[in-house]
Short mmCIF file of C-alpha atoms in Angstrom, two decimals:
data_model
loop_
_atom_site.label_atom_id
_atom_site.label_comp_id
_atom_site.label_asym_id
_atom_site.label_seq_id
_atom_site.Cartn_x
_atom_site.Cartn_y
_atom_site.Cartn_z
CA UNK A 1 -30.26 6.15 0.17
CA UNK A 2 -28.62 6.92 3.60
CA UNK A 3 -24.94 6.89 4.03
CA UNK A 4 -24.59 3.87 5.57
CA UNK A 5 -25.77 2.18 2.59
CA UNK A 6 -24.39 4.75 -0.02
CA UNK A 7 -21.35 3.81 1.66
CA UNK A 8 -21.81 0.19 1.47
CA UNK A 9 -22.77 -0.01 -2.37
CA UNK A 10 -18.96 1.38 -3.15
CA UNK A 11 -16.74 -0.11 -0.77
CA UNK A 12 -18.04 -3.36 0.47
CA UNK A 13 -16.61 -6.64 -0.16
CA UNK A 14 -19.22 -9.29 1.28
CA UNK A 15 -19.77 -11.97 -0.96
CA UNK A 16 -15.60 -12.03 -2.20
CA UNK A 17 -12.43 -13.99 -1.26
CA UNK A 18 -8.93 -12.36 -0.89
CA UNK A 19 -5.76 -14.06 -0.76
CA UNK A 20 -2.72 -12.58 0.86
CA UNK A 21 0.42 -13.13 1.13
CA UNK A 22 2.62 -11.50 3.96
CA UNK A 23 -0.21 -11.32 6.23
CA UNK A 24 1.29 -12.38 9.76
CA UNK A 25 2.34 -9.16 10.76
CA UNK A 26 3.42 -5.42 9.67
CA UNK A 27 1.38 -4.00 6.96
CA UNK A 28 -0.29 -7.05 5.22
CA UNK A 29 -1.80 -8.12 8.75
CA UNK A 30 -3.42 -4.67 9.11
CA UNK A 31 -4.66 -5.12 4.74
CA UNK A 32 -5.70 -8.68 5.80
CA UNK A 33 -8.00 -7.03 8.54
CA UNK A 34 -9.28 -4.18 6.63
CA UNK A 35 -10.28 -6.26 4.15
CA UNK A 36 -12.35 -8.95 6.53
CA UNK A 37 -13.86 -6.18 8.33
CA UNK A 38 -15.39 -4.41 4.99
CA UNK A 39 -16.81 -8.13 4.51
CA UNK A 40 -14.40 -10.55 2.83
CA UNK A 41 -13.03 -13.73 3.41
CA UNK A 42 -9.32 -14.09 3.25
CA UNK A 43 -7.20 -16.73 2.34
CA UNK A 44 -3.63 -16.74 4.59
CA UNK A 45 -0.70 -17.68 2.66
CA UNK A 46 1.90 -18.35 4.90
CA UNK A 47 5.23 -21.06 5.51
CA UNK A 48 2.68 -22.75 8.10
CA UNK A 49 -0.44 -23.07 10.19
CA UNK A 50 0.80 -21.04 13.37
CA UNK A 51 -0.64 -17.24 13.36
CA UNK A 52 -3.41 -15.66 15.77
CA UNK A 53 -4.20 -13.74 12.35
CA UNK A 54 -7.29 -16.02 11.42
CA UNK A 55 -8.81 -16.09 14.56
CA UNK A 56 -8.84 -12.24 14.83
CA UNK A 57 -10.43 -12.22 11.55
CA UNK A 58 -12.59 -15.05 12.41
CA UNK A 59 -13.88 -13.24 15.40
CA UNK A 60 -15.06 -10.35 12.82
CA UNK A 61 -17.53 -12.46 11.70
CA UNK A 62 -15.36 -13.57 8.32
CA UNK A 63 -14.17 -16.92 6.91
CA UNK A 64 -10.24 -17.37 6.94
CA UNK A 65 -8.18 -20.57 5.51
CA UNK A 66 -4.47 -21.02 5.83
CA UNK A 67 -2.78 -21.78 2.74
CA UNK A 68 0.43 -23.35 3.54
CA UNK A 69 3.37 -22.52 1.05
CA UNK A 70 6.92 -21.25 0.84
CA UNK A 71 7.46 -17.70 -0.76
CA UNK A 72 11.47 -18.59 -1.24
CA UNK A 73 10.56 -21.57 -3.44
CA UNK A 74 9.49 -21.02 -6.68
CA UNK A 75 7.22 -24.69 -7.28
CA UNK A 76 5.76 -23.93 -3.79
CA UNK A 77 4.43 -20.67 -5.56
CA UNK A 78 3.77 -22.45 -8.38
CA UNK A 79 0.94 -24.41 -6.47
CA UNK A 80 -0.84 -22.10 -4.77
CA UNK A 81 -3.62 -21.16 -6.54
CA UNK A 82 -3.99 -24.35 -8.06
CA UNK A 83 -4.41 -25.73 -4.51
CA UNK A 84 -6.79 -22.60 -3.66
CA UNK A 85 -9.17 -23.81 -6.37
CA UNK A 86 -8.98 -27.74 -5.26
CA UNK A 87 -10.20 -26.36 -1.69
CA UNK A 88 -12.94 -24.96 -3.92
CA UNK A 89 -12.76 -21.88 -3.31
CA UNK A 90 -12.39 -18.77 -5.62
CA UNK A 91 -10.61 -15.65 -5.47
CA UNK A 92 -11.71 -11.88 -6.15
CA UNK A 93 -8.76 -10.14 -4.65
CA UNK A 94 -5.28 -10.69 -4.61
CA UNK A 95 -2.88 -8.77 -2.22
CA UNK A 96 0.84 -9.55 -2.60
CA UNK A 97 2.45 -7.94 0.85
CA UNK A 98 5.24 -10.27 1.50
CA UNK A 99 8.77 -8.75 1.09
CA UNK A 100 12.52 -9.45 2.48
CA UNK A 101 15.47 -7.24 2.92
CA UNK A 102 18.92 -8.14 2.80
CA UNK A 103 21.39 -4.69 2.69
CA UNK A 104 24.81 -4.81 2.11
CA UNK A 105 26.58 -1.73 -0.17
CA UNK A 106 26.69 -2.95 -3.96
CA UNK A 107 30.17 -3.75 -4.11
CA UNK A 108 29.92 -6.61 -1.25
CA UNK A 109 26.35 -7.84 -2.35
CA UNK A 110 26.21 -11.40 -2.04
CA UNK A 111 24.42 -13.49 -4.99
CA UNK A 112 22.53 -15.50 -2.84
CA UNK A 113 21.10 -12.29 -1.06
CA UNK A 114 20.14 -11.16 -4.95
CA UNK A 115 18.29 -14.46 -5.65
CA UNK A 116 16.56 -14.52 -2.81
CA UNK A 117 15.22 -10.91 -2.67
CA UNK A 118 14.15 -11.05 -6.42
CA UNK A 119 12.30 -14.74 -5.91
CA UNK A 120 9.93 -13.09 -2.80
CA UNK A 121 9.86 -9.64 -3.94
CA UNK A 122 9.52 -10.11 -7.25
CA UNK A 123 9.22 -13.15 -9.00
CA UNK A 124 6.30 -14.65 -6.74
CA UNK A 125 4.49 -11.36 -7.40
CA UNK A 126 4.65 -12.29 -11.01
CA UNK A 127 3.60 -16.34 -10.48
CA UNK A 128 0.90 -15.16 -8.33
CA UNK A 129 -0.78 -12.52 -10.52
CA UNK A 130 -0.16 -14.58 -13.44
CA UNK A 131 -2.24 -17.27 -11.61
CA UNK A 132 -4.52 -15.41 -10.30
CA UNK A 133 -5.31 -13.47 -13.49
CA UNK A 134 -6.05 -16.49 -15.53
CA UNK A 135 -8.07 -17.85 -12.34
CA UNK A 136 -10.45 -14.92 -12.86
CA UNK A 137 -10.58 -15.03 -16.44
CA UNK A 138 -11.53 -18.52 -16.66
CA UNK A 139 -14.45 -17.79 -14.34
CA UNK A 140 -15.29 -14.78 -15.60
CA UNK A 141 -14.45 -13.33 -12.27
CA UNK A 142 -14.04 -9.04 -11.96
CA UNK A 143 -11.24 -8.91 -9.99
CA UNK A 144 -8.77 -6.91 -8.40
CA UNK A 145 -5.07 -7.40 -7.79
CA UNK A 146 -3.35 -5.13 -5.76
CA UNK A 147 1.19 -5.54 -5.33
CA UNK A 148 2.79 -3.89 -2.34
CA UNK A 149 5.56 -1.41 -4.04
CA UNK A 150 7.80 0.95 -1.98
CA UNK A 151 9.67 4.27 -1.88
CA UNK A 152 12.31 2.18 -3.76
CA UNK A 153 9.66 1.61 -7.37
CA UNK A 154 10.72 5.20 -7.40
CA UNK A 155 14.04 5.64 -5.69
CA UNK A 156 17.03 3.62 -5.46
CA UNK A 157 17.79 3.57 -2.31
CA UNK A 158 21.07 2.99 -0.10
CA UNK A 159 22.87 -0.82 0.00
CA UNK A 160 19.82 -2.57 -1.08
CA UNK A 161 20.62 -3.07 -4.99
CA UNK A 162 18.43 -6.25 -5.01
CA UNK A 163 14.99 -4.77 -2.81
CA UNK A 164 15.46 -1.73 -5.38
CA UNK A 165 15.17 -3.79 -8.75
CA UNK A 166 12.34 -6.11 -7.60
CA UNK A 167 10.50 -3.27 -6.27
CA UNK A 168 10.84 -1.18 -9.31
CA UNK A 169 9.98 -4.15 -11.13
CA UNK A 170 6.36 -4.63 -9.14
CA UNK A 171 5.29 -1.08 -10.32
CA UNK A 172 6.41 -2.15 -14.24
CA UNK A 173 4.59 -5.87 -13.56
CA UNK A 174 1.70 -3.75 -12.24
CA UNK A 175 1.72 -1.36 -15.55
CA UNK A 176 2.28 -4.17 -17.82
CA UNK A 177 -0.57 -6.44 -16.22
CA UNK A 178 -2.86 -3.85 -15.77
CA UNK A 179 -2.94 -3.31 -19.97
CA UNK A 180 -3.44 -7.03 -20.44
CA UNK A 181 -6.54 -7.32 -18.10
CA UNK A 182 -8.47 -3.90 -17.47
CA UNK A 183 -10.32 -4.27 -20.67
CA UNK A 184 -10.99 -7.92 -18.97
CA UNK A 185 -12.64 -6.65 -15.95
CA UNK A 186 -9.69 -7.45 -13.85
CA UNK A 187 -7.93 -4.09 -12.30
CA UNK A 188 -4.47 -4.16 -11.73
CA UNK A 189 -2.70 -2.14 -9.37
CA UNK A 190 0.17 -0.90 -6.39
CA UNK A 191 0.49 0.63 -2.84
CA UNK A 192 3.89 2.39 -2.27
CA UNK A 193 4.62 2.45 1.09
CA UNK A 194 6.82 5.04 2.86
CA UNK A 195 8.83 4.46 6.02
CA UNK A 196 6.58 2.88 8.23
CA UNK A 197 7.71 1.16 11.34
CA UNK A 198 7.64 -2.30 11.16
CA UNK A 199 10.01 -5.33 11.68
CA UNK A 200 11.53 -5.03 8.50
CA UNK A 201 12.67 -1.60 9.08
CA UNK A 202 14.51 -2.06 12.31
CA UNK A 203 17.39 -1.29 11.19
CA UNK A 204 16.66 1.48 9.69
CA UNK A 205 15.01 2.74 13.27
CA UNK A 206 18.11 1.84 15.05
CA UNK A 207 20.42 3.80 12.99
CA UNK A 208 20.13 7.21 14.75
CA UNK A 209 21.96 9.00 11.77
CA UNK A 210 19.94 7.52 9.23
CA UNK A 211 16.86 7.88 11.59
CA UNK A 212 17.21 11.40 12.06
CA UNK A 213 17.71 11.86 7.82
CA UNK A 214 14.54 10.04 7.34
CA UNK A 215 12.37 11.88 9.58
CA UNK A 216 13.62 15.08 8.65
CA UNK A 217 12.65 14.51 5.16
CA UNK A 218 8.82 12.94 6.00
CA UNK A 219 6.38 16.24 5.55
CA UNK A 220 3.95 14.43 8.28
CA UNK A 221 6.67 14.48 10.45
CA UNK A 222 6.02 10.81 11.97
CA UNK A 223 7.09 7.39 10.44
CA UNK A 224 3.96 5.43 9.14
CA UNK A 225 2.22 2.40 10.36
CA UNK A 226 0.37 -0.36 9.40
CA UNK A 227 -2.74 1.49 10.05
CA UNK A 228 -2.40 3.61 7.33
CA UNK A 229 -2.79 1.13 4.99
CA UNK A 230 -6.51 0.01 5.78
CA UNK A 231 -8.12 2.34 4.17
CA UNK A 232 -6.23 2.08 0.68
CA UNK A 233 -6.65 -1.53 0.53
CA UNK A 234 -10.24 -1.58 0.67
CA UNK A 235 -10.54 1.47 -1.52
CA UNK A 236 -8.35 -0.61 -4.07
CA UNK A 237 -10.41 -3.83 -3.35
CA UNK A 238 -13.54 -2.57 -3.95
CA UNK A 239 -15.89 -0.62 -6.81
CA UNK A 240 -14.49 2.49 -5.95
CA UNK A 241 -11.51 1.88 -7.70
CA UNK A 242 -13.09 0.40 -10.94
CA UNK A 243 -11.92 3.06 -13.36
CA UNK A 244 -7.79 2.72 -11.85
CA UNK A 245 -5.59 0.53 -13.42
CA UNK A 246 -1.31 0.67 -12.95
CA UNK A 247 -0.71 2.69 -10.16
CA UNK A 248 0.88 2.90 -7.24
CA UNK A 249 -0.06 4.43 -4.48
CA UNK A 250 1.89 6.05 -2.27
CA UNK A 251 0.92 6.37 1.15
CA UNK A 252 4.40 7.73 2.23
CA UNK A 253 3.18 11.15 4.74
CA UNK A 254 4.83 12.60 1.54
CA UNK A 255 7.72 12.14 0.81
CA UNK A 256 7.65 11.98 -3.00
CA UNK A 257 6.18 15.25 -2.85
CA UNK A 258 9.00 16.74 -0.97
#
């Protein structure tokens, strides 16, 4: 066997579908990528129909729909794979990328701000796997489900009370699913990402106090970027990561080790 093709028997994902949330920039474009170019087809979840994401994964040779739905709402959520399946198609992988912020210190934090980050950040998450996991057991589909954590499943962060709680409740959801399914053939489990430099963090960026703390604490020395997140995905996506179930992943340059 050469190593083109030892390689291939591991990590390749022809023949499967992934939907995605969160895909239309930042991290989950980069996962939505990965995952086309190690052979799947992806399904775009997104508010609506106007992203050059499927044509750049269409011009790697892969399939891509556009699922149109809204994150914030929770029936929109509630339809999704339902509306997946009546396009007839199937899914193998599910990657749940999207996330908010709102910060404010906890004193001042507004309920609406709390309701909103826990519907995206959280409660979706939970619709979605819960949808997706009976999808694949109906069809007797070996799948894999993979939640976008953070830092803050581990830490609590500074002025974001509500990003905190949902994302330490995607690592629990991740635990907690994972025991219900891996004996079920369906693998359940997280990326943590560290400061990486995307939109969402631009505040954080700006801040050249806060900046300067960061950095200083990052062993690599050098925020991330969605780059560093293509080669986790498709490890997490794919047979190499059929004995893993409930973790998280950090892919941080470190800084839990610190």
């Amino acid at each position: 066997m050469s190593t083109a093709e030892y390689l291939q028997s591991i990590f390749s994902l022809e023949g499967k579908t992934a939907l995605i949330t969160g895909a239309t920039r930042g991290i989950g474009k980069n996962m939505a990528l990965a995952l086309a170019k190690a052979g799947a087809d992806i399904i775009l979840v997104q508010r609506d129909g106007k992203t050059g994401v499927k044509e750049e994964i269409e011009a790697v040779g892969r399939k891509a729909y556009i699922y149109e739905a809204d994150l914030s709402d929770r029936k929109s959520v509630g339809g999704i794979v339902s509306g997946v399946e009546k396009m007839g198609l199937s899914i193998d992988i599910l990657v749940n990328s999207a996330g908010i912020q709102r910060r404010n210190p906890s004193e001042n934090f507004l309920d609406e701000d709390w309701d909103a980050v826990i519907q995206v950040n959280l409660t979706t998450v939970f619709t979605l796997c819960r949808d997706t996991g009976k999808h694949m057991l109906d069809r007797g589909i070996k799948g894999k489900i993979i939640n976008v954590g953070s830092l803050q499943s581990f830490q609590g962060g500074i002025t974001i009370p509500a990003y905190a709680s949902a994302k330490g409740g995607v690592a629990m959801l991740t635990k907690c699913m994972s025991n219900d399914w891996l004996a079920k053939g369906i693998n359940v489990n997280g990326i943590a990402p560290g400061y990486i430099a995307t939109e969402m963090n631009s505040a954080l960026i700006a801040d050249p106090v806060r900046s300067e703390q960061i950095m200083a604490r990052i062993p690599a020395k050098r925020w991330g970027s969605p780059a560093d997140f293509e080669g986790v995905v498709v490890f997490l996506a794919s047979h190499g990561s059929d004995f893993m179930g409930g973790e998280m992943v950090l892919v941080d340059g470190g800084w839990m080790a610190r």
